[in-house]
Amino acid sequence: MTRKKTLLTPLLMASAAALVLSGCSAADGSPSTGSGEPQTGGTLKVLSNGDTDHIDPQLIAYVPSNSITRTISRSILSYEASNDEAVRSELVGDLATEVPEPEDDGLTYTITLRDGATWDAPDGARDIVSGDVERGIERICNPYIGAALGGYFISLIEGMAEYCDGFAAVAPEAAPMKEYIEANDISGIETPDDKTVIFRLVEPASDFTSMLSLATANPAPVEVLDYLPDSPEYRNNFVSSGPYTIAEHTPDVKLTLERNPSWNADSDPLRKAYVDSIEMTMGIEVDAGMQQLQAGSADMLFDLQPSPANIQQLTSVGDKKFSTLENGGIDQFLWFNTKTDNNNSALQKVEVRQALQYAIDKAAVVQVMGGEEIATVTNGIFGPGINGHEPYSLYGDGDGKADPEKAKQLLAEAGVENLTLKFPYRNLGSQPDIAQTVQASLEEAGITVELFPVPPTDYYANFMTNRENATGGAWDIALVGWSPDWVGGAARSVYQPQFSFDGTPQAYNYVDYNNDEANDLAAQALAAGSPEEAAGLWHEVDQTVMKDSPVVSIAAKKKANYHSERVQNFSIYALAQNGDWANVWLNK
C-alpha cells in the first residue's frame, strides 16, 4: 500500500498479507497435521466466496491469493510451511540459494539463483535466470496496472523511482510497454551473469530481504511482455515456475490447477506437490462451505473462515481440524476524518479525537467478533506478533471498556457539543453488528451516530479510497482492517501505507496523516542493528502516532482455519495464513 520519502513513498495495497504467526488449535495448541506416510495423487478441493485478486504475481496484494501464487510461481525468498511459529516465520531461500547478508553498510544485497529451477515455457522447460528477476521488478510500475505493493521497492531500489517516472509516460499498451522494459534498466539492479542479481538500495532497510518474499518481486518470463499485465491473454498464456500451472480459470466461478510438467522437484526445497490437481469452486457462503468440509465433499477454504457460531461449536467439541493463528494485523481500526468541515471541523482537533478514544467499548466489539478465543483488545497501530508491538494504552487502563463520562468531560473541555458523526459500514458478515456496537457506545457518550451501509465490494475500492468522500464530508468515522504484508519484522508494512504522507496521496492513508517525528523514528528502526533495537524504536513510532489519535485501535482477530478429515499435513504457509496447498496430501 504505500511507501515513504526515503522511508516513505506511495503504494496501493489491498488488504495485504501476513506477519509473525502463532497457531493454536482448540485442543492442543497447534493445527492437526494428520499422521502416516505422505500419499501422492488426488484432487484438493478448495471452497471460496470470491475470486483471487490477480493471477499475475507482480500484482498480488490479497492475502488468500498467496495460496494460489505459492503453487504456480516461485519467489526469490520464502518460508517453509510449518505449524511451529519460529520455523514458519524464518526467511529461507526459494529460487535463491540462501538469504543474502547486507553489504556496503546495508545498501547492497547479492542473490545467487538455484540450479535446476525452470519456466514451463511454450517451447519446453527453460532455466530461470537473473534477467527474469530484473524483468519482474521492472514490471512493478507498468502504466497499465501497477503493483499494489510496488511502492516498497520503488522508493528503496536505487534508480527505480526514475525508471518508474519514465514508464509512467508510456502508453498503457503491450507493445510500447515491452519496448520500454527492453530498452531501459533500473540502475540499482545488476545482473553480471545468469545466476547473480545485485540489488543496490538508496538507504539501509533491514526488511528488504522480507520484501523479496513477496510475489511482487517474483521473476517474470520474457513471454509476459507480449500481453497486458493480468489480462485474459496473460492468464490464457500463463508461464508457471511452480509445481502446478493453470488448467482452467472461469472468473468468479472456478479455478483448476494441474501439475506443471517442467517443474523440477530437486530444485524446490519448499514444495512437495503431493496432490495431482487443485480445484477451487467460488460463490460459496460460509455455512455451506463448513457443511461441505465436515461432510468430506470439500477439503479447504480460500477466503472463508468459520463464523463465530462455527468456532463456538468446534471449540466445544475440541475439533482438531480447527485452528487459529495471530497474523499481526488489526482487524478493527476506527479512522477519524480530519479532512472534513463537518461539526465545525471538530474532528480536526486532536483533543476531540482523544476524547472519543474513551467512548468506544472495545471489549463489547471483541464479544461480537467471537469472544476472547478469536479476538483481543488493541490500543496501538501494531498488532500482536509485530516486532514493535507492546501492550500499552494512552487512553484508559487498556482493558478496552468504555468510559463515556470521561469522553463527555473531555468533549466539554474542548468546547464541542451536539456531535453528529456519519458512519459507513460494510454490509458483510459481522461488520453490521460491530458498527452497531460502536454506535451504541458513542451514543452513551452523548454522540449522535448516523449509520449507513456500503456494499462490501465498493467499500475500499470506491468509497474509502475516493478522496473526495473524505474532503466532501461523506464520512466522519469508518472501520477498516489491516494485515501486514510479510512475515517477521513487518512494522514498515503497517506504518508506511497508513500513517505516512510525503505529498503523494496514498490509497490507504485516507486523510494524508503524517508525523515527522514518527517518520524519523521509523527510519532509525529500519537502519537498526538488531531486532531488539528496531522493536524499541517501532514502539516509539506507535506511541507517537497514537498521541495524534488518527485512529482508535479496537481489536485484533486471529485467523481461523478449518479443513476436512482427509487433509493431512495441514501446515501453515505464513503469507497465506492458511494450510499450504503445495504440501498437504489427501488420505483417500
PDB file of N, CA, C and O in Angstrom, residues 380-450:
ATOM      1  N   GLY A 380      -2.847   0.121  20.024  1.00  0.00           N
ATOM      2  CA  GLY A 380      -1.827   0.776  19.212  1.00  0.00           C
ATOM      3  C   GLY A 380      -1.977   0.391  17.754  1.00  0.00           C
ATOM      4  O   GLY A 380      -2.891  -0.349  17.378  1.00  0.00           O
ATOM      5  N   ILE A 381      -1.051   0.859  16.919  1.00  0.00           N
ATOM      6  CA  ILE A 381      -1.167   0.594  15.483  1.00  0.00           C
ATOM      7  C   ILE A 381      -0.606  -0.769  15.089  1.00  0.00           C
ATOM      8  O   ILE A 381      -0.891  -1.260  13.994  1.00  0.00           O
ATOM      9  N   PHE A 382       0.195  -1.386  15.957  1.00  0.00           N
ATOM     10  CA  PHE A 382       0.772  -2.699  15.664  1.00  0.00           C
ATOM     11  C   PHE A 382       0.037  -3.790  16.436  1.00  0.00           C
ATOM     12  O   PHE A 382      -0.188  -3.661  17.641  1.00  0.00           O
ATOM     13  N   GLY A 383      -0.296  -4.866  15.720  1.00  0.00           N
ATOM     14  CA  GLY A 383      -0.984  -5.977  16.355  1.00  0.00           C
ATOM     15  C   GLY A 383      -0.023  -6.963  16.985  1.00  0.00           C
ATOM     16  O   GLY A 383       1.192  -6.908  16.768  1.00  0.00           O
ATOM     17  N   PRO A 384      -0.537  -7.906  17.780  1.00  0.00           N
ATOM     18  CA  PRO A 384       0.293  -8.943  18.397  1.00  0.00           C
ATOM     19  C   PRO A 384       1.070  -9.715  17.331  1.00  0.00           C
ATOM     20  O   PRO A 384       0.516 -10.112  16.312  1.00  0.00           O
ATOM     21  N   GLY A 385       2.366  -9.902  17.568  1.00  0.00           N
ATOM     22  CA  GLY A 385       3.214 -10.624  16.620  1.00  0.00           C
ATOM     23  C   GLY A 385       4.117  -9.720  15.820  1.00  0.00           C
ATOM     24  O   GLY A 385       5.105 -10.173  15.267  1.00  0.00           O
ATOM     25  N   ILE A 386       3.804  -8.430  15.735  1.00  0.00           N
ATOM     26  CA  ILE A 386       4.669  -7.475  15.034  1.00  0.00           C
ATOM     27  C   ILE A 386       5.865  -7.143  15.913  1.00  0.00           C
ATOM     28  O   ILE A 386       5.724  -6.947  17.117  1.00  0.00           O
ATOM     29  N   ASN A 387       7.044  -7.091  15.309  1.00  0.00           N
ATOM     30  CA  ASN A 387       8.233  -6.659  16.049  1.00  0.00           C
ATOM     31  C   ASN A 387       8.098  -5.155  16.310  1.00  0.00           C
ATOM     32  O   ASN A 387       8.298  -4.341  15.427  1.00  0.00           O
ATOM     33  N   GLY A 388       7.739  -4.797  17.528  1.00  0.00           N
ATOM     34  CA  GLY A 388       7.437  -3.425  17.878  1.00  0.00           C
ATOM     35  C   GLY A 388       6.144  -3.326  18.662  1.00  0.00           C
ATOM     36  O   GLY A 388       5.862  -2.302  19.298  1.00  0.00           O
ATOM     37  N   HIS A 389       5.358  -4.400  18.626  1.00  0.00           N
ATOM     38  CA  HIS A 389       4.133  -4.426  19.427  1.00  0.00           C
ATOM     39  C   HIS A 389       4.468  -4.618  20.903  1.00  0.00           C
ATOM     40  O   HIS A 389       5.218  -5.526  21.268  1.00  0.00           O
ATOM     41  N   GLU A 390       3.924  -3.760  21.732  1.00  0.00           N
ATOM     42  CA  GLU A 390       3.980  -3.920  23.183  1.00  0.00           C
ATOM     43  C   GLU A 390       2.623  -3.530  23.744  1.00  0.00           C
ATOM     44  O   GLU A 390       2.020  -2.556  23.287  1.00  0.00           O
ATOM     45  N   PRO A 391       2.128  -4.271  24.726  1.00  0.00           N
ATOM     46  CA  PRO A 391       0.864  -3.865  25.354  1.00  0.00           C
ATOM     47  C   PRO A 391       1.034  -2.523  26.055  1.00  0.00           C
ATOM     48  O   PRO A 391       1.958  -2.339  26.846  1.00  0.00           O
ATOM     49  N   TYR A 392       0.178  -1.579  25.754  1.00  0.00           N
ATOM     50  CA  TYR A 392       0.186  -0.280  26.418  1.00  0.00           C
ATOM     51  C   TYR A 392      -1.119   0.413  26.079  1.00  0.00           C
ATOM     52  O   TYR A 392      -1.855  -0.025  25.180  1.00  0.00           O
ATOM     53  N   SER A 393      -1.431   1.487  26.768  1.00  0.00           N
ATOM     54  CA  SER A 393      -2.622   2.253  26.454  1.00  0.00           C
ATOM     55  C   SER A 393      -2.424   3.703  26.868  1.00  0.00           C
ATOM     56  O   SER A 393      -2.096   3.980  28.027  1.00  0.00           O
ATOM     57  N   LEU A 394      -2.594   4.602  25.920  1.00  0.00           N
ATOM     58  CA  LEU A 394      -2.542   6.028  26.228  1.00  0.00           C
ATOM     59  C   LEU A 394      -3.874   6.537  26.738  1.00  0.00           C
ATOM     60  O   LEU A 394      -3.945   7.617  27.330  1.00  0.00           O
ATOM     61  N   TYR A 395      -4.941   5.756  26.488  1.00  0.00           N
ATOM     62  CA  TYR A 395      -6.289   6.211  26.828  1.00  0.00           C
ATOM     63  C   TYR A 395      -7.001   5.118  27.623  1.00  0.00           C
ATOM     64  O   TYR A 395      -7.403   4.103  27.071  1.00  0.00           O
ATOM     65  N   GLY A 396      -7.119   5.311  28.914  1.00  0.00           N
ATOM     66  CA  GLY A 396      -7.749   4.307  29.751  1.00  0.00           C
ATOM     67  C   GLY A 396      -6.754   3.288  30.248  1.00  0.00           C
ATOM     68  O   GLY A 396      -5.543   3.397  30.025  1.00  0.00           O
ATOM     69  N   ASP A 397      -7.269   2.252  30.903  1.00  0.00           N
ATOM     70  CA  ASP A 397      -6.379   1.276  31.557  1.00  0.00           C
ATOM     71  C   ASP A 397      -6.017   0.104  30.653  1.00  0.00           C
ATOM     72  O   ASP A 397      -5.342  -0.830  31.087  1.00  0.00           O
ATOM     73  N   GLY A 398      -6.472   0.109  29.425  1.00  0.00           N
ATOM     74  CA  GLY A 398      -6.047  -0.910  28.470  1.00  0.00           C
ATOM     75  C   GLY A 398      -6.967  -2.093  28.331  1.00  0.00           C
ATOM     76  O   GLY A 398      -6.753  -2.944  27.470  1.00  0.00           O
ATOM     77  N   ASP A 399      -8.017  -2.170  29.160  1.00  0.00           N
ATOM     78  CA  ASP A 399      -8.907  -3.335  29.085  1.00  0.00           C
ATOM     79  C   ASP A 399      -9.981  -3.196  28.014  1.00  0.00           C
ATOM     80  O   ASP A 399     -10.712  -4.138  27.735  1.00  0.00           O
ATOM     81  N   GLY A 400     -10.068  -2.004  27.445  1.00  0.00           N
ATOM     82  CA  GLY A 400     -10.995  -1.797  26.341  1.00  0.00           C
ATOM     83  C   GLY A 400     -12.392  -1.391  26.736  1.00  0.00           C
ATOM     84  O   GLY A 400     -13.237  -1.154  25.871  1.00  0.00           O
ATOM     85  N   LYS A 401     -12.673  -1.293  28.022  1.00  0.00           N
ATOM     86  CA  LYS A 401     -14.013  -0.893  28.444  1.00  0.00           C
ATOM     87  C   LYS A 401     -14.206   0.612  28.229  1.00  0.00           C
ATOM     88  O   LYS A 401     -13.292   1.397  28.434  1.00  0.00           O
ATOM     89  N   ALA A 402     -15.403   0.968  27.813  1.00  0.00           N
ATOM     90  CA  ALA A 402     -15.693   2.368  27.532  1.00  0.00           C
ATOM     91  C   ALA A 402     -15.789   3.183  28.828  1.00  0.00           C
ATOM     92  O   ALA A 402     -16.152   2.663  29.889  1.00  0.00           O
ATOM     93  N   ASP A 403     -15.448   4.448  28.720  1.00  0.00           N
ATOM     94  CA  ASP A 403     -15.599   5.402  29.827  1.00  0.00           C
ATOM     95  C   ASP A 403     -16.344   6.618  29.274  1.00  0.00           C
ATOM     96  O   ASP A 403     -15.754   7.659  28.978  1.00  0.00           O
ATOM     97  N   PRO A 404     -17.675   6.489  29.111  1.00  0.00           N
ATOM     98  CA  PRO A 404     -18.429   7.572  28.476  1.00  0.00           C
ATOM     99  C   PRO A 404     -18.377   8.884  29.242  1.00  0.00           C
ATOM    100  O   PRO A 404     -18.408   9.952  28.620  1.00  0.00           O
ATOM    101  N   GLU A 405     -18.282   8.828  30.550  1.00  0.00           N
ATOM    102  CA  GLU A 405     -18.231  10.067  31.328  1.00  0.00           C
ATOM    103  C   GLU A 405     -16.923  10.815  31.067  1.00  0.00           C
ATOM    104  O   GLU A 405     -16.911  12.043  30.978  1.00  0.00           O
ATOM    105  N   LYS A 406     -15.822  10.073  30.956  1.00  0.00           N
ATOM    106  CA  LYS A 406     -14.546  10.696  30.626  1.00  0.00           C
ATOM    107  C   LYS A 406     -14.619  11.343  29.239  1.00  0.00           C
ATOM    108  O   LYS A 406     -14.122  12.459  29.022  1.00  0.00           O
ATOM    109  N   ALA A 407     -15.244  10.650  28.287  1.00  0.00           N
ATOM    110  CA  ALA A 407     -15.392  11.197  26.948  1.00  0.00           C
ATOM    111  C   ALA A 407     -16.210  12.481  26.974  1.00  0.00           C
ATOM    112  O   ALA A 407     -15.850  13.486  26.335  1.00  0.00           O
ATOM    113  N   LYS A 408     -17.325  12.473  27.711  1.00  0.00           N
ATOM    114  CA  LYS A 408     -18.166  13.672  27.818  1.00  0.00           C
ATOM    115  C   LYS A 408     -17.382  14.834  28.416  1.00  0.00           C
ATOM    116  O   LYS A 408     -17.463  15.980  27.948  1.00  0.00           O
ATOM    117  N   GLN A 409     -16.616  14.544  29.449  1.00  0.00           N
ATOM    118  CA  GLN A 409     -15.836  15.582  30.128  1.00  0.00           C
ATOM    119  C   GLN A 409     -14.837  16.234  29.174  1.00  0.00           C
ATOM    120  O   GLN A 409     -14.734  17.465  29.090  1.00  0.00           O
ATOM    121  N   LEU A 410     -14.110  15.389  28.410  1.00  0.00           N
ATOM    122  CA  LEU A 410     -13.086  15.920  27.515  1.00  0.00           C
ATOM    123  C   LEU A 410     -13.703  16.674  26.338  1.00  0.00           C
ATOM    124  O   LEU A 410     -13.148  17.682  25.873  1.00  0.00           O
ATOM    125  N   LEU A 411     -14.849  16.205  25.858  1.00  0.00           N
ATOM    126  CA  LEU A 411     -15.529  16.933  24.792  1.00  0.00           C
ATOM    127  C   LEU A 411     -15.982  18.309  25.276  1.00  0.00           C
ATOM    128  O   LEU A 411     -15.877  19.313  24.549  1.00  0.00           O
ATOM    129  N   ALA A 412     -16.486  18.357  26.514  1.00  0.00           N
ATOM    130  CA  ALA A 412     -16.903  19.644  27.071  1.00  0.00           C
ATOM    131  C   ALA A 412     -15.718  20.590  27.211  1.00  0.00           C
ATOM    132  O   ALA A 412     -15.813  21.785  26.905  1.00  0.00           O
ATOM    133  N   GLU A 413     -14.579  20.042  27.653  1.00  0.00           N
ATOM    134  CA  GLU A 413     -13.382  20.876  27.792  1.00  0.00           C
ATOM    135  C   GLU A 413     -12.907  21.393  26.432  1.00  0.00           C
ATOM    136  O   GLU A 413     -12.317  22.476  26.340  1.00  0.00           O
ATOM    137  N   ALA A 414     -13.174  20.612  25.369  1.00  0.00           N
ATOM    138  CA  ALA A 414     -12.798  21.037  24.023  1.00  0.00           C
ATOM    139  C   ALA A 414     -13.830  21.984  23.411  1.00  0.00           C
ATOM    140  O   ALA A 414     -13.636  22.479  22.293  1.00  0.00           O
ATOM    141  N   GLY A 415     -14.935  22.214  24.131  1.00  0.00           N
ATOM    142  CA  GLY A 415     -15.959  23.123  23.649  1.00  0.00           C
ATOM    143  C   GLY A 415     -16.809  22.554  22.539  1.00  0.00           C
ATOM    144  O   GLY A 415     -17.352  23.303  21.713  1.00  0.00           O
ATOM    145  N   VAL A 416     -16.970  21.230  22.496  1.00  0.00           N
ATOM    146  CA  VAL A 416     -17.727  20.573  21.429  1.00  0.00           C
ATOM    147  C   VAL A 416     -19.033  20.021  21.984  1.00  0.00           C
ATOM    148  O   VAL A 416     -19.037  19.263  22.963  1.00  0.00           O
ATOM    149  N   GLU A 417     -20.123  20.403  21.339  1.00  0.00           N
ATOM    150  CA  GLU A 417     -21.439  19.926  21.734  1.00  0.00           C
ATOM    151  C   GLU A 417     -22.183  19.390  20.513  1.00  0.00           C
ATOM    152  O   GLU A 417     -21.878  19.740  19.375  1.00  0.00           O
ATOM    153  N   ASN A 418     -23.162  18.525  20.790  1.00  0.00           N
ATOM    154  CA  ASN A 418     -24.057  18.030  19.731  1.00  0.00           C
ATOM    155  C   ASN A 418     -23.290  17.446  18.545  1.00  0.00           C
ATOM    156  O   ASN A 418     -23.591  17.721  17.381  1.00  0.00           O
ATOM    157  N   LEU A 419     -22.305  16.615  18.833  1.00  0.00           N
ATOM    158  CA  LEU A 419     -21.506  15.983  17.792  1.00  0.00           C
ATOM    159  C   LEU A 419     -22.341  14.933  17.064  1.00  0.00           C
ATOM    160  O   LEU A 419     -22.943  14.054  17.689  1.00  0.00           O
ATOM    161  N   THR A 420     -22.392  15.022  15.745  1.00  0.00           N
ATOM    162  CA  THR A 420     -23.111  14.053  14.910  1.00  0.00           C
ATOM    163  C   THR A 420     -22.140  13.484  13.888  1.00  0.00           C
ATOM    164  O   THR A 420     -21.541  14.234  13.102  1.00  0.00           O
ATOM    165  N   LEU A 421     -21.961  12.166  13.892  1.00  0.00           N
ATOM    166  CA  LEU A 421     -20.937  11.529  13.064  1.00  0.00           C
ATOM    167  C   LEU A 421     -21.557  10.610  12.020  1.00  0.00           C
ATOM    168  O   LEU A 421     -22.381   9.748  12.350  1.00  0.00           O
ATOM    169  N   LYS A 422     -21.137  10.784  10.768  1.00  0.00           N
ATOM    170  CA  LYS A 422     -21.549   9.906   9.678  1.00  0.00           C
ATOM    171  C   LYS A 422     -20.653   8.669   9.666  1.00  0.00           C
ATOM    172  O   LYS A 422     -19.428   8.783   9.607  1.00  0.00           O
ATOM    173  N   PHE A 423     -21.255   7.497   9.672  1.00  0.00           N
ATOM    174  CA  PHE A 423     -20.526   6.252   9.921  1.00  0.00           C
ATOM    175  C   PHE A 423     -20.915   5.206   8.873  1.00  0.00           C
ATOM    176  O   PHE A 423     -21.919   4.521   9.003  1.00  0.00           O
ATOM    177  N   PRO A 424     -20.121   5.047   7.782  1.00  0.00           N
ATOM    178  CA  PRO A 424     -20.377   3.975   6.817  1.00  0.00           C
ATOM    179  C   PRO A 424     -19.909   2.630   7.366  1.00  0.00           C
ATOM    180  O   PRO A 424     -19.019   2.568   8.213  1.00  0.00           O
ATOM    181  N   TYR A 425     -20.498   1.559   6.877  1.00  0.00           N
ATOM    182  CA  TYR A 425     -20.039   0.229   7.279  1.00  0.00           C
ATOM    183  C   TYR A 425     -20.286  -0.749   6.140  1.00  0.00           C
ATOM    184  O   TYR A 425     -21.145  -0.528   5.278  1.00  0.00           O
ATOM    185  N   ARG A 426     -19.503  -1.809   6.133  1.00  0.00           N
ATOM    186  CA  ARG A 426     -19.675  -2.866   5.140  1.00  0.00           C
ATOM    187  C   ARG A 426     -20.841  -3.769   5.543  1.00  0.00           C
ATOM    188  O   ARG A 426     -20.892  -4.253   6.679  1.00  0.00           O
ATOM    189  N   ASN A 427     -21.718  -4.008   4.623  1.00  0.00           N
ATOM    190  CA  ASN A 427     -22.851  -4.883   4.899  1.00  0.00           C
ATOM    191  C   ASN A 427     -22.434  -6.332   4.650  1.00  0.00           C
ATOM    192  O   ASN A 427     -22.879  -6.988   3.713  1.00  0.00           O
ATOM    193  N   LEU A 428     -21.529  -6.817   5.502  1.00  0.00           N
ATOM    194  CA  LEU A 428     -20.904  -8.125   5.300  1.00  0.00           C
ATOM    195  C   LEU A 428     -20.578  -8.764   6.635  1.00  0.00           C
ATOM    196  O   LEU A 428     -19.995  -8.119   7.514  1.00  0.00           O
ATOM    197  N   GLY A 429     -20.948 -10.032   6.802  1.00  0.00           N
ATOM    198  CA  GLY A 429     -20.568 -10.789   7.993  1.00  0.00           C
ATOM    199  C   GLY A 429     -20.961 -10.097   9.276  1.00  0.00           C
ATOM    200  O   GLY A 429     -22.103  -9.642   9.450  1.00  0.00           O
ATOM    201  N   SER A 430     -20.005  -9.977  10.187  1.00  0.00           N
ATOM    202  CA  SER A 430     -20.271  -9.368  11.490  1.00  0.00           C
ATOM    203  C   SER A 430     -20.098  -7.849  11.479  1.00  0.00           C
ATOM    204  O   SER A 430     -20.286  -7.205  12.505  1.00  0.00           O
ATOM    205  N   GLN A 431     -19.746  -7.266  10.312  1.00  0.00           N
ATOM    206  CA  GLN A 431     -19.497  -5.821  10.267  1.00  0.00           C
ATOM    207  C   GLN A 431     -20.709  -4.983  10.687  1.00  0.00           C
ATOM    208  O   GLN A 431     -20.548  -3.997  11.420  1.00  0.00           O
ATOM    209  N   PRO A 432     -21.938  -5.308  10.269  1.00  0.00           N
ATOM    210  CA  PRO A 432     -23.070  -4.518  10.762  1.00  0.00           C
ATOM    211  C   PRO A 432     -23.196  -4.559  12.282  1.00  0.00           C
ATOM    212  O   PRO A 432     -23.481  -3.526  12.913  1.00  0.00           O
ATOM    213  N   ASP A 433     -22.987  -5.720  12.884  1.00  0.00           N
ATOM    214  CA  ASP A 433     -23.088  -5.837  14.337  1.00  0.00           C
ATOM    215  C   ASP A 433     -21.986  -5.048  15.034  1.00  0.00           C
ATOM    216  O   ASP A 433     -22.214  -4.418  16.078  1.00  0.00           O
ATOM    217  N   ILE A 434     -20.774  -5.083  14.453  1.00  0.00           N
ATOM    218  CA  ILE A 434     -19.669  -4.311  15.037  1.00  0.00           C
ATOM    219  C   ILE A 434     -19.964  -2.820  14.951  1.00  0.00           C
ATOM    220  O   ILE A 434     -19.764  -2.076  15.920  1.00  0.00           O
ATOM    221  N   ALA A 435     -20.457  -2.376  13.796  1.00  0.00           N
ATOM    222  CA  ALA A 435     -20.780  -0.959  13.624  1.00  0.00           C
ATOM    223  C   ALA A 435     -21.856  -0.525  14.610  1.00  0.00           C
ATOM    224  O   ALA A 435     -21.767   0.565  15.204  1.00  0.00           O
ATOM    225  N   GLN A 436     -22.860  -1.364  14.817  1.00  0.00           N
ATOM    226  CA  GLN A 436     -23.920  -1.014  15.763  1.00  0.00           C
ATOM    227  C   GLN A 436     -23.395  -0.979  17.189  1.00  0.00           C
ATOM    228  O   GLN A 436     -23.841  -0.158  18.011  1.00  0.00           O
ATOM    229  N   THR A 437     -22.434  -1.834  17.505  1.00  0.00           N
ATOM    230  CA  THR A 437     -21.835  -1.829  18.845  1.00  0.00           C
ATOM    231  C   THR A 437     -21.053  -0.541  19.076  1.00  0.00           C
ATOM    232  O   THR A 437     -21.138   0.077  20.153  1.00  0.00           O
ATOM    233  N   VAL A 438     -20.283  -0.116  18.061  1.00  0.00           N
ATOM    234  CA  VAL A 438     -19.555   1.152  18.165  1.00  0.00           C
ATOM    235  C   VAL A 438     -20.545   2.315  18.269  1.00  0.00           C
ATOM    236  O   VAL A 438     -20.365   3.239  19.075  1.00  0.00           O
ATOM    237  N   GLN A 439     -21.605   2.270  17.471  1.00  0.00           N
ATOM    238  CA  GLN A 439     -22.626   3.317  17.523  1.00  0.00           C
ATOM    239  C   GLN A 439     -23.218   3.437  18.926  1.00  0.00           C
ATOM    240  O   GLN A 439     -23.342   4.545  19.468  1.00  0.00           O
ATOM    241  N   ALA A 440     -23.549   2.294  19.518  1.00  0.00           N
ATOM    242  CA  ALA A 440     -24.172   2.318  20.845  1.00  0.00           C
ATOM    243  C   ALA A 440     -23.241   2.914  21.893  1.00  0.00           C
ATOM    244  O   ALA A 440     -23.680   3.689  22.759  1.00  0.00           O
ATOM    245  N   SER A 441     -21.955   2.575  21.822  1.00  0.00           N
ATOM    246  CA  SER A 441     -21.041   3.099  22.831  1.00  0.00           C
ATOM    247  C   SER A 441     -20.808   4.595  22.657  1.00  0.00           C
ATOM    248  O   SER A 441     -20.687   5.339  23.634  1.00  0.00           O
ATOM    249  N   LEU A 442     -20.774   5.084  21.407  1.00  0.00           N
ATOM    250  CA  LEU A 442     -20.630   6.517  21.172  1.00  0.00           C
ATOM    251  C   LEU A 442     -21.869   7.276  21.647  1.00  0.00           C
ATOM    252  O   LEU A 442     -21.766   8.379  22.213  1.00  0.00           O
ATOM    253  N   GLU A 443     -23.037   6.684  21.443  1.00  0.00           N
ATOM    254  CA  GLU A 443     -24.261   7.354  21.888  1.00  0.00           C
ATOM    255  C   GLU A 443     -24.352   7.414  23.401  1.00  0.00           C
ATOM    256  O   GLU A 443     -24.950   8.346  23.949  1.00  0.00           O
ATOM    257  N   GLU A 444     -23.720   6.453  24.094  1.00  0.00           N
ATOM    258  CA  GLU A 444     -23.642   6.520  25.555  1.00  0.00           C
ATOM    259  C   GLU A 444     -22.866   7.756  26.010  1.00  0.00           C
ATOM    260  O   GLU A 444     -23.080   8.267  27.106  1.00  0.00           O
ATOM    261  N   ALA A 445     -21.962   8.211  25.144  1.00  0.00           N
ATOM    262  CA  ALA A 445     -21.175   9.412  25.456  1.00  0.00           C
ATOM    263  C   ALA A 445     -21.834  10.677  24.914  1.00  0.00           C
ATOM    264  O   ALA A 445     -21.205  11.742  24.860  1.00  0.00           O
ATOM    265  N   GLY A 446     -23.106  10.570  24.483  1.00  0.00           N
ATOM    266  CA  GLY A 446     -23.847  11.738  24.032  1.00  0.00           C
ATOM    267  C   GLY A 446     -23.593  12.123  22.597  1.00  0.00           C
ATOM    268  O   GLY A 446     -23.888  13.252  22.188  1.00  0.00           O
ATOM    269  N   ILE A 447     -23.055  11.191  21.786  1.00  0.00           N
ATOM    270  CA  ILE A 447     -22.706  11.476  20.389  1.00  0.00           C
ATOM    271  C   ILE A 447     -23.727  10.809  19.478  1.00  0.00           C
ATOM    272  O   ILE A 447     -24.025   9.617  19.630  1.00  0.00           O
ATOM    273  N   THR A 448     -24.281  11.567  18.560  1.00  0.00           N
ATOM    274  CA  THR A 448     -25.221  11.021  17.588  1.00  0.00           C
ATOM    275  C   THR A 448     -24.452  10.376  16.435  1.00  0.00           C
ATOM    276  O   THR A 448     -23.509  10.961  15.905  1.00  0.00           O
ATOM    277  N   VAL A 449     -24.840   9.162  16.074  1.00  0.00           N
ATOM    278  CA  VAL A 449     -24.154   8.421  15.015  1.00  0.00           C
ATOM    279  C   VAL A 449     -25.150   8.046  13.936  1.00  0.00           C
ATOM    280  O   VAL A 449     -26.175   7.430  14.207  1.00  0.00           O
ATOM    281  N   GLU A 450     -24.842   8.427  12.705  1.00  0.00           N
ATOM    282  CA  GLU A 450     -25.683   8.105  11.550  1.00  0.00           C
ATOM    283  C   GLU A 450     -25.030   6.979  10.756  1.00  0.00           C
ATOM    284  O   GLU A 450     -24.073   7.186  10.004  1.00  0.00           O
TER     285      GLU A 450
END
